[in-house]
Amino acid sequence: MKLTGKQKRFLRAQANQMRPIFEVGKNGLSPIWLEEIDRALERRELIKINVLQNASVTTSEIQDYIEAKSDINVVQTIGKTLVLFKPSSQADHRDLSKKVLSI
């Protein structure tokens, strides 16, 4: 799903008060890590991840990895924090994606 500027702005506002629930550390990126993020997005639709200081990858490398290997949208990157969005495939978890589509 390609997001417009207004949709990204809305999602950034929603994520403003959120705390990161995932971290990238010295183990770097893996398919299992990406599966866990995908599962979390299936329930929440919008999450934040944090890159630790000892991480062997940069935020731009993480963004490229996520966008290349999945259909997750990186909404925002601020310093060492990324905001991710993916519409849920389950109808009862689609509260946020309904609002995004109406924008």
Tab-separated table of C-alpha atoms in Angstrom:
chain	number	residue	atom	x	y	z
A	1	MET	CA	0.000	0.000	0.000
A	2	LYS	CA	1.494	3.325	-1.074
A	3	LEU	CA	0.824	6.089	1.452
A	4	THR	CA	0.206	9.731	0.579
A	5	GLY	CA	1.742	12.623	2.468
A	6	LYS	CA	-1.463	13.290	4.400
A	7	GLN	CA	-1.746	9.657	5.421
A	8	LYS	CA	1.861	9.611	6.634
A	9	ARG	CA	1.269	12.816	8.587
A	10	PHE	CA	-1.777	11.242	10.260
A	11	LEU	CA	0.200	8.108	11.164
A	12	ARG	CA	3.096	10.148	12.550
A	13	ALA	CA	0.638	12.005	14.775
A	14	GLN	CA	-0.817	8.696	15.999
A	15	ALA	CA	2.661	7.321	16.741
A	16	ASN	CA	3.822	10.433	18.589
A	17	GLN	CA	2.951	9.154	22.073
A	18	MET	CA	3.846	5.508	21.396
A	19	ARG	CA	6.868	3.770	22.878
A	20	PRO	CA	9.089	1.424	20.818
A	21	ILE	CA	8.159	-2.238	21.249
A	22	PHE	CA	11.008	-3.763	19.197
A	23	GLU	CA	14.747	-3.174	19.168
A	24	VAL	CA	17.574	-3.894	16.754
A	25	GLY	CA	20.800	-4.763	18.515
A	26	LYS	CA	24.094	-6.482	17.824
A	27	ASN	CA	22.359	-9.492	16.257
A	28	GLY	CA	21.199	-7.261	13.421
A	29	LEU	CA	18.407	-8.201	11.053
A	30	SER	CA	17.005	-11.650	10.394
A	31	PRO	CA	13.929	-13.193	8.763
A	32	ILE	CA	12.689	-14.303	12.197
A	33	TRP	CA	12.922	-10.717	13.501
A	34	LEU	CA	10.929	-9.535	10.479
A	35	GLU	CA	8.266	-12.207	11.096
A	36	GLU	CA	7.853	-11.020	14.689
A	37	ILE	CA	7.406	-7.434	13.513
A	38	ASP	CA	4.865	-8.603	10.952
A	39	ARG	CA	2.907	-10.430	13.680
A	40	ALA	CA	2.910	-7.354	15.896
A	41	LEU	CA	1.707	-5.196	13.005
A	42	GLU	CA	-1.073	-7.674	12.322
A	43	ARG	CA	-2.536	-6.832	15.762
A	44	ARG	CA	-1.560	-3.159	16.117
A	45	GLU	CA	-1.071	-1.830	12.541
A	46	LEU	CA	1.338	0.865	13.791
A	47	ILE	CA	4.486	0.296	15.858
A	48	LYS	CA	7.813	1.899	16.677
A	49	ILE	CA	11.173	0.147	16.684
A	50	ASN	CA	14.385	1.403	18.241
A	51	VAL	CA	17.958	0.882	17.022
A	52	LEU	CA	20.404	0.301	19.877
A	53	GLN	CA	23.860	1.857	19.969
A	54	ASN	CA	25.593	-1.498	19.567
A	55	ALA	CA	23.638	-2.346	16.399
A	56	SER	CA	25.720	-3.328	13.398
A	57	VAL	CA	23.236	-1.751	10.953
A	58	THR	CA	22.048	1.810	10.357
A	59	THR	CA	18.455	3.003	10.276
A	60	SER	CA	18.587	3.406	6.486
A	61	GLU	CA	19.773	-0.209	6.115
A	62	ILE	CA	16.922	-1.346	8.358
A	63	GLN	CA	14.430	0.649	6.316
A	64	ASP	CA	15.729	-0.826	3.057
A	65	TYR	CA	15.618	-4.360	4.513
A	66	ILE	CA	12.048	-3.992	5.781
A	67	GLU	CA	10.718	-2.469	2.563
A	68	ALA	CA	12.523	-4.987	0.322
A	69	LYS	CA	11.541	-8.146	2.232
A	70	SER	CA	7.939	-7.283	3.214
A	71	ASP	CA	4.953	-5.076	2.456
A	72	ILE	CA	5.473	-2.985	5.598
A	73	ASN	CA	5.571	0.791	5.148
A	74	VAL	CA	8.214	2.820	6.966
A	75	VAL	CA	6.273	5.965	7.843
A	76	GLN	CA	9.012	7.902	9.606
A	77	THR	CA	12.627	7.712	10.694
A	78	ILE	CA	13.785	9.976	13.508
A	79	GLY	CA	17.304	9.416	14.767
A	80	LYS	CA	17.405	5.772	15.844
A	81	THR	CA	13.619	5.225	15.840
A	82	LEU	CA	11.465	3.969	12.976
A	83	VAL	CA	7.667	4.073	12.727
A	84	LEU	CA	6.149	1.156	10.799
A	85	PHE	CA	2.642	0.689	9.397
A	86	LYS	CA	0.880	-2.230	7.774
A	87	PRO	CA	-2.891	-2.685	7.402
A	88	SER	CA	-4.143	-5.739	9.247
A	89	SER	CA	-5.615	-8.647	7.313
A	90	GLN	CA	-8.079	-9.270	10.162
A	91	ALA	CA	-11.192	-7.100	10.048
A	92	ASP	CA	-11.451	-6.687	13.821
A	93	HIS	CA	-7.937	-5.123	13.989
A	94	ARG	CA	-8.432	-2.570	11.190
A	95	ASP	CA	-9.327	0.494	13.241
A	96	LEU	CA	-6.362	2.581	12.158
A	97	SER	CA	-6.250	1.469	8.517
A	98	LYS	CA	-9.904	2.452	8.036
A	99	LYS	CA	-9.053	5.975	9.166
A	100	VAL	CA	-5.976	6.057	6.919
A	101	LEU	CA	-7.952	4.972	3.864
A	102	SER	CA	-10.567	7.659	4.475
A	103	ILE	CA	-7.921	10.399	4.288
